[in-house]
XYZ file of N, CA and C in Angstrom:
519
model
N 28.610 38.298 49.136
C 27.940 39.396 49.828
C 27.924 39.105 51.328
N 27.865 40.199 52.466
C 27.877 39.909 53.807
C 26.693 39.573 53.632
N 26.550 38.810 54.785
C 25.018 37.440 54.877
C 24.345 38.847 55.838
N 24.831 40.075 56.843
C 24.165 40.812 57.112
C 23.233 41.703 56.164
N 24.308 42.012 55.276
C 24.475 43.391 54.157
C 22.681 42.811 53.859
N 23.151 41.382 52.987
C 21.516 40.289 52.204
C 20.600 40.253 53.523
N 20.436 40.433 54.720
C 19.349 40.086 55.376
C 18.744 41.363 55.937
N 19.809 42.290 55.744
C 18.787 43.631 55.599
C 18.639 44.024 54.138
N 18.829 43.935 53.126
C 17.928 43.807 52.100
C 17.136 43.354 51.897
N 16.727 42.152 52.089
C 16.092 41.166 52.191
C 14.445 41.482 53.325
N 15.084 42.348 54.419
C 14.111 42.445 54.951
C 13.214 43.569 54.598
N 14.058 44.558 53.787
C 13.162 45.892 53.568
C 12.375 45.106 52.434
N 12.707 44.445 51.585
C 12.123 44.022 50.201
C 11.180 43.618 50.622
N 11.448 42.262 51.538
C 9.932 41.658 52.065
C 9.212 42.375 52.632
N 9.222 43.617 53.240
C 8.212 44.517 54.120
C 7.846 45.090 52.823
N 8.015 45.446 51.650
C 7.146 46.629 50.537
C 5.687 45.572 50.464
N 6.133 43.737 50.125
C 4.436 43.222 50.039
C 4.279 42.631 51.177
N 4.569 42.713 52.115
C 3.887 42.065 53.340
C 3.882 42.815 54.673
N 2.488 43.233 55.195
C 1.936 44.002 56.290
C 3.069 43.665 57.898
N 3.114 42.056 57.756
C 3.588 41.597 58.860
C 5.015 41.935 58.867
N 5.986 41.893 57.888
C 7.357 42.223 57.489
C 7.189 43.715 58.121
N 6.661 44.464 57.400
C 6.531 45.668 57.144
C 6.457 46.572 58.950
N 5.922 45.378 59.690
C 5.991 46.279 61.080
C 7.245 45.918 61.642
N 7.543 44.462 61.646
C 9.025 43.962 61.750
C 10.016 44.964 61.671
N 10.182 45.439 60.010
C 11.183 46.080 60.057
C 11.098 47.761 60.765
N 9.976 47.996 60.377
C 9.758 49.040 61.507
C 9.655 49.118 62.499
N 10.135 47.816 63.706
C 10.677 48.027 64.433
C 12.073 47.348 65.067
N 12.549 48.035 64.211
C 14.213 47.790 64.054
C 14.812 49.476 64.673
N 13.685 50.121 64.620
C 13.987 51.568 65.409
C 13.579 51.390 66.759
N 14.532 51.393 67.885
C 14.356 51.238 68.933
C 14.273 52.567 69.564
N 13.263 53.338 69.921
C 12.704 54.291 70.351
C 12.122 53.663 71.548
N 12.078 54.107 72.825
C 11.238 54.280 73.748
C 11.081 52.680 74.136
N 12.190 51.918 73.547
C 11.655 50.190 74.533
C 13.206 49.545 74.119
N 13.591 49.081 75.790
C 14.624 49.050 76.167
C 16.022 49.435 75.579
N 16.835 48.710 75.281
C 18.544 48.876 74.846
C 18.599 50.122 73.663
N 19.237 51.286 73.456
C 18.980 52.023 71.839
C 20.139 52.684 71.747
N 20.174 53.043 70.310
C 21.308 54.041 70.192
C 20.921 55.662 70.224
N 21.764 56.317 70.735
C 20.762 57.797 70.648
C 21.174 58.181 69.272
N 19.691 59.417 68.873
C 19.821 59.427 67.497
C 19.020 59.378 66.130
N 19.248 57.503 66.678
C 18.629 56.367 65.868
C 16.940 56.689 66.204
N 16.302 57.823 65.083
C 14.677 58.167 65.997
C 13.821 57.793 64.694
N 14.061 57.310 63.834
C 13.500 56.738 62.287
C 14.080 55.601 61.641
N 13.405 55.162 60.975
C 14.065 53.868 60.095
C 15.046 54.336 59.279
N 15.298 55.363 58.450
C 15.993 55.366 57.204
C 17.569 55.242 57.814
N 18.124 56.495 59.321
C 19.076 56.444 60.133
C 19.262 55.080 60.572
N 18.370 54.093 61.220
C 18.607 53.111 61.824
C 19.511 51.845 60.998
N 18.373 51.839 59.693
C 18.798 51.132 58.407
C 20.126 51.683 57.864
N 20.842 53.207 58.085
C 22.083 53.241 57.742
C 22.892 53.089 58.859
N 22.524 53.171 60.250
C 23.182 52.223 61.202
C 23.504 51.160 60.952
N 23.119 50.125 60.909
C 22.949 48.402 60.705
C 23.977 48.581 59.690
N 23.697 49.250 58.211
C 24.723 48.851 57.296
C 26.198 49.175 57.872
N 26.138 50.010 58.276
C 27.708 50.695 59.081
C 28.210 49.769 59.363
N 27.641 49.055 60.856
C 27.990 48.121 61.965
C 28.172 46.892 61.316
N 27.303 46.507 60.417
C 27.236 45.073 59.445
C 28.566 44.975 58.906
N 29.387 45.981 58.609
C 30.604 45.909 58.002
C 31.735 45.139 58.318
N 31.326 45.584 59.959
C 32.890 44.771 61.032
C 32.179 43.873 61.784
N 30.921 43.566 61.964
C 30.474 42.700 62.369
C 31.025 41.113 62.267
N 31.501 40.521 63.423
C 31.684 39.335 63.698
C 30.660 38.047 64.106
N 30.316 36.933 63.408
C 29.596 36.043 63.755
C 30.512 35.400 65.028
N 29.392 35.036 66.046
C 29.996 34.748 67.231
C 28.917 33.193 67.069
N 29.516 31.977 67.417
C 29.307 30.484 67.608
C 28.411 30.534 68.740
N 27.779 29.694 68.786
C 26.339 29.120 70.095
C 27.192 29.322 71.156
N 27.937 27.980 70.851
C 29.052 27.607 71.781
C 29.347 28.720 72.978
N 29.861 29.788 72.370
C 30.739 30.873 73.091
C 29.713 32.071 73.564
N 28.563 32.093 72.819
C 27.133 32.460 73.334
C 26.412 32.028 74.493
N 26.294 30.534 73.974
C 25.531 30.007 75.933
C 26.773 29.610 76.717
N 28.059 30.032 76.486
C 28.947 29.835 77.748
C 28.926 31.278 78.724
N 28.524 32.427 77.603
C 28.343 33.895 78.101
C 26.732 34.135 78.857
N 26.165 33.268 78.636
C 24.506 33.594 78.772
C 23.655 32.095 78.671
N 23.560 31.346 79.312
C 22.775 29.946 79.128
C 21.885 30.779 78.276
N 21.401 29.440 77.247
C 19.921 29.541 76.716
C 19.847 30.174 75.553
N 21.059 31.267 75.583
C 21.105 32.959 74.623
C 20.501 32.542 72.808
N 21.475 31.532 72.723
C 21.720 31.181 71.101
C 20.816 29.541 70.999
N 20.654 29.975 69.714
C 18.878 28.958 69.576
C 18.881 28.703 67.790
N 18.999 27.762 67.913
C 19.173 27.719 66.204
C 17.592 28.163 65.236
N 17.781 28.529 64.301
C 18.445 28.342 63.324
C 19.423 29.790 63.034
N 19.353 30.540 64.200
C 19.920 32.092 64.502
C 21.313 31.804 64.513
N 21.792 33.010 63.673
C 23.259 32.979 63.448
C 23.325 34.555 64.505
N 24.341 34.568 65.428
C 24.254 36.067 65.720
C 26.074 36.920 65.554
N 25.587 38.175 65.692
C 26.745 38.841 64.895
C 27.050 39.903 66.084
N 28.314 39.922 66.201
C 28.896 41.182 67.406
C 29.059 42.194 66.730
N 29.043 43.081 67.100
C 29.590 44.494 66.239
C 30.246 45.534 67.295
N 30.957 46.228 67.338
C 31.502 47.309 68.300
C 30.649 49.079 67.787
N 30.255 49.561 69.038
C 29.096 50.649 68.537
C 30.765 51.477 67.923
N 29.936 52.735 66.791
C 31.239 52.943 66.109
C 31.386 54.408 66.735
N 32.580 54.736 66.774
C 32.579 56.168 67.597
C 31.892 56.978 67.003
N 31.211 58.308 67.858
C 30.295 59.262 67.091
C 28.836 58.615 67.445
N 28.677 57.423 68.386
C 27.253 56.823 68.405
C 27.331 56.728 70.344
N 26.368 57.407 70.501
C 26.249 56.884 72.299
C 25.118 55.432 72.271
N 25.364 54.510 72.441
C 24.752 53.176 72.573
C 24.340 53.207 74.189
N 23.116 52.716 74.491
C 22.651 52.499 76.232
C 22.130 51.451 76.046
N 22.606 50.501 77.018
C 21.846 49.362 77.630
C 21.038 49.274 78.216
N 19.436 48.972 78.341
C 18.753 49.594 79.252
C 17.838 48.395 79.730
N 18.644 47.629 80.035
C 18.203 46.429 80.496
C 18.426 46.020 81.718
N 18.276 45.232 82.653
C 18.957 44.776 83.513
C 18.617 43.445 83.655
N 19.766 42.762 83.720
C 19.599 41.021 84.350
C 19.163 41.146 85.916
N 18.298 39.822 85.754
C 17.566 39.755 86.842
C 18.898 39.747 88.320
N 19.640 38.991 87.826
C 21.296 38.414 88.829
C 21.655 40.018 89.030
N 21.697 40.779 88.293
C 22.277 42.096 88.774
C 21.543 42.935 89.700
N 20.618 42.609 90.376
C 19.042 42.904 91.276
C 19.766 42.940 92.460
N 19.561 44.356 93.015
C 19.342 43.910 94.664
C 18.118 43.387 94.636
N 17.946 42.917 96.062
C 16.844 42.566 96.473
C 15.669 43.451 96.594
N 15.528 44.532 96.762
C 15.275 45.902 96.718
C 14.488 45.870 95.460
N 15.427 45.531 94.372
C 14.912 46.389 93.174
C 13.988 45.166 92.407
N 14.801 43.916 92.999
C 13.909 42.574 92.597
C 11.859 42.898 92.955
N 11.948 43.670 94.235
C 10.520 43.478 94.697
C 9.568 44.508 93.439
N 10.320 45.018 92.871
C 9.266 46.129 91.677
C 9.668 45.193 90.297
N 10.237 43.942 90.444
C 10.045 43.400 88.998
C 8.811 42.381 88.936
N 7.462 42.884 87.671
C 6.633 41.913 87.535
C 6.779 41.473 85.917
N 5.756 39.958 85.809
C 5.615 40.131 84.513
C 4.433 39.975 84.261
N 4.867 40.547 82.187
C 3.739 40.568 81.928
C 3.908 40.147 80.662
N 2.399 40.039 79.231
C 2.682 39.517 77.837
C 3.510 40.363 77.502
N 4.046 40.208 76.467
C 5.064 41.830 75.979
C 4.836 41.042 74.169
N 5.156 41.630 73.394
C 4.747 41.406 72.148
C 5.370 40.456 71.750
N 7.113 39.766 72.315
C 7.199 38.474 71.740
C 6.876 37.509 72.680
N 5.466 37.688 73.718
C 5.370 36.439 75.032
C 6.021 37.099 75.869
N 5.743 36.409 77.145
C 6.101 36.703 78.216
C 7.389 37.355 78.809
N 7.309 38.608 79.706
C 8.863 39.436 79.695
C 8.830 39.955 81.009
N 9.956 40.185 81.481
C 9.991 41.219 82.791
C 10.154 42.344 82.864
N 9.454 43.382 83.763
C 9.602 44.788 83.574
C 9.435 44.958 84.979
N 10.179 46.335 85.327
C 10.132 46.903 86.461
C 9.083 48.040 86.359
N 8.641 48.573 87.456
C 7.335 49.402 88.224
C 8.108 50.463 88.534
N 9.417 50.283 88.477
C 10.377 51.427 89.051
C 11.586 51.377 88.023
N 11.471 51.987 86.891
C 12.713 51.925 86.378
C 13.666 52.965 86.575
N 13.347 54.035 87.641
C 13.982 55.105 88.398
C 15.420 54.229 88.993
N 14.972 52.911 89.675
C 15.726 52.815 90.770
C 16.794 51.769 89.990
N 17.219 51.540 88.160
C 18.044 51.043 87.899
C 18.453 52.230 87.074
N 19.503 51.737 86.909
C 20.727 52.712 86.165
C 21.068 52.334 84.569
N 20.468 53.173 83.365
C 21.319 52.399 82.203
C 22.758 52.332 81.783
N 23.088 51.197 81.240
C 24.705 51.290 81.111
C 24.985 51.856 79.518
N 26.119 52.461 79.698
C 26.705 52.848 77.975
C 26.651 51.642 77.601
N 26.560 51.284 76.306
C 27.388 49.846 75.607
C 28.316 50.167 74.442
N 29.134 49.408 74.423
C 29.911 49.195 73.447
C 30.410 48.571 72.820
N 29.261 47.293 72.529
C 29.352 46.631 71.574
C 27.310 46.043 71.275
N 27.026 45.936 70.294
C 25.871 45.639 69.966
C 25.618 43.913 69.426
N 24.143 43.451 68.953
C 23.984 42.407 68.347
C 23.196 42.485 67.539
N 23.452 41.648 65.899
C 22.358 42.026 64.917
C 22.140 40.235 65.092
N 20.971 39.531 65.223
C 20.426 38.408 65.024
C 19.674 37.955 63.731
N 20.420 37.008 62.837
C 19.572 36.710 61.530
C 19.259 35.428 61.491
N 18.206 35.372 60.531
C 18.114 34.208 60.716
C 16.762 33.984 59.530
N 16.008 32.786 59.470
C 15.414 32.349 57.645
C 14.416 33.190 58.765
N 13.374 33.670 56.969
C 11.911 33.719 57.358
C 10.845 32.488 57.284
N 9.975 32.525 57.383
C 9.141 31.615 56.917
C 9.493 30.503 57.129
N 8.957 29.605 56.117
C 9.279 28.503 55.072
C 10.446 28.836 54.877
N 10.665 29.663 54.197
C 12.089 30.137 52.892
C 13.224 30.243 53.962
N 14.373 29.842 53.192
C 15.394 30.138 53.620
C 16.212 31.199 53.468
N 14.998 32.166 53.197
C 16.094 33.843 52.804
C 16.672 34.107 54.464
N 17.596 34.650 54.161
C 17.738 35.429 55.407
C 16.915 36.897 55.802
N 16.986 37.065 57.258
C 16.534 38.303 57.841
C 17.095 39.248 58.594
N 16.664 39.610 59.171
C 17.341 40.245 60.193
C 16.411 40.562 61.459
N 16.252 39.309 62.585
C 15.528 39.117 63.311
C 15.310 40.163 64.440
N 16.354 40.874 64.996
C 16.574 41.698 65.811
C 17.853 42.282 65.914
N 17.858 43.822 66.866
C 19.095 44.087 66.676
C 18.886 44.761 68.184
N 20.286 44.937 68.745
C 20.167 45.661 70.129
C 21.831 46.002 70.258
N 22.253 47.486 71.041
C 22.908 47.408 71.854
C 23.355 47.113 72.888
N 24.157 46.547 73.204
C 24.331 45.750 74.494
C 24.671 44.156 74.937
N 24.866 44.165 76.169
C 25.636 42.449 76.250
C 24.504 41.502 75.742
N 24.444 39.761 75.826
C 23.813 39.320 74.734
C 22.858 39.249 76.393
N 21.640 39.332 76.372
C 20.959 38.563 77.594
C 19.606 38.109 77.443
N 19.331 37.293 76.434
C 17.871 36.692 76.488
C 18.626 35.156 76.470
N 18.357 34.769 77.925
C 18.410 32.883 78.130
C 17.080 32.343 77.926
N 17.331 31.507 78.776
C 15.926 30.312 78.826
C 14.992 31.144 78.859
N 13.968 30.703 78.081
C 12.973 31.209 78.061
C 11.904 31.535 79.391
N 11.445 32.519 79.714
C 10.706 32.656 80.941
C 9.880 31.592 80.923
N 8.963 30.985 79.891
C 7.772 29.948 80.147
C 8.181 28.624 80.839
N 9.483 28.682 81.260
C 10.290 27.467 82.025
C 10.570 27.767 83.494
N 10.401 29.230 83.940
C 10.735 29.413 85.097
C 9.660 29.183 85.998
N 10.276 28.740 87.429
C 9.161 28.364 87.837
C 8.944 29.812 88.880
N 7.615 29.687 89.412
C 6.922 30.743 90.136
C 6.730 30.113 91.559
N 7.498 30.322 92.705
C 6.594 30.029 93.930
C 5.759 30.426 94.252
N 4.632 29.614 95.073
C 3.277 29.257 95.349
C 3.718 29.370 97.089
N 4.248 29.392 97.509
C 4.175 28.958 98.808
C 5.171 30.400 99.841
N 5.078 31.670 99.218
C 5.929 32.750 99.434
C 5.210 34.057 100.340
């Protein structure tokens, strides 16, 4: 069986008895917070997204991950490329900090965001989202157990590095 195909099974099953699963996978619909596919405005569509994409999906190595993105790939996460499939408009709606004028750097603050600490702009007028065309499904065990999951999914290039709780903040600015 594709190890995707089992970790989205796997994840709807575990969300019917568990509250915490259960928001997880409900939010695998990316509505209204950052990278999405248009469309994709409910779980049942999203969940037949994923299976689509899961099909041609390629596992891509750490290796060739933090040579694209320091930091990106983090074990025990296996991650998977997929190409968005025609008939789907995919947007990136992110921006790396390196892609900043200086300009647009001064409206980025942070703040908690639900997985810890994240950056957001005050002005998301003054960046531009990109099409994408290619996505990432991230799996990886739950728990204890070694079932698989399906940790996250996004359109777009891979860009979560080092973790922000490492960056440092000047004091003297």
């Amino acid at each position: 069986m594709n190890i995707i195909f089992e970790a989205i099974a796997n994840s709807i099953s575990l969300a019917t008895a568990d509250e915490g699963m259960k928001r997880h996978v409900e939010g695998f619909v990316r509505t209204n917070r950052g990278s999405y596919v248009a469309g994709l405005e409910d779980l049942d569509s999203t969940i037949n997204f994923l299976y689509e994409v899961s099909a041609s999906a390629v596992e891509v190595p750490h290796g060739e991950i933090n040579a694209e993105c320091p930091g990106a790939a983090r074990m025990p996460a296996r991650y998977f490329r997929f190409e968005i499939p025609q008939g789907f408009r995919a947007m990136e709606s992110v921006v790396l900090l390196a892609d900043c004028s200086e300009e647009q750097l001064e409206n980025v603050r942070v703040r908690s965001g639900q997985h810890g600490l994240e950056f957001y702009t005050v002005n998301p007028a003054a960046h531009s989202e990109r099409e994408a065309t290619e996505g990432w499904i991230i799996v990886g065990p739950t728990g204890e157990k070694e079932t698989p999951v399906i940790w996250t999914w996004y359109p777009g290039r891979i860009t979560a590095g080092s973790t922000i709780e490492n960056h440092a903040v000047k004091l003297n600015s």
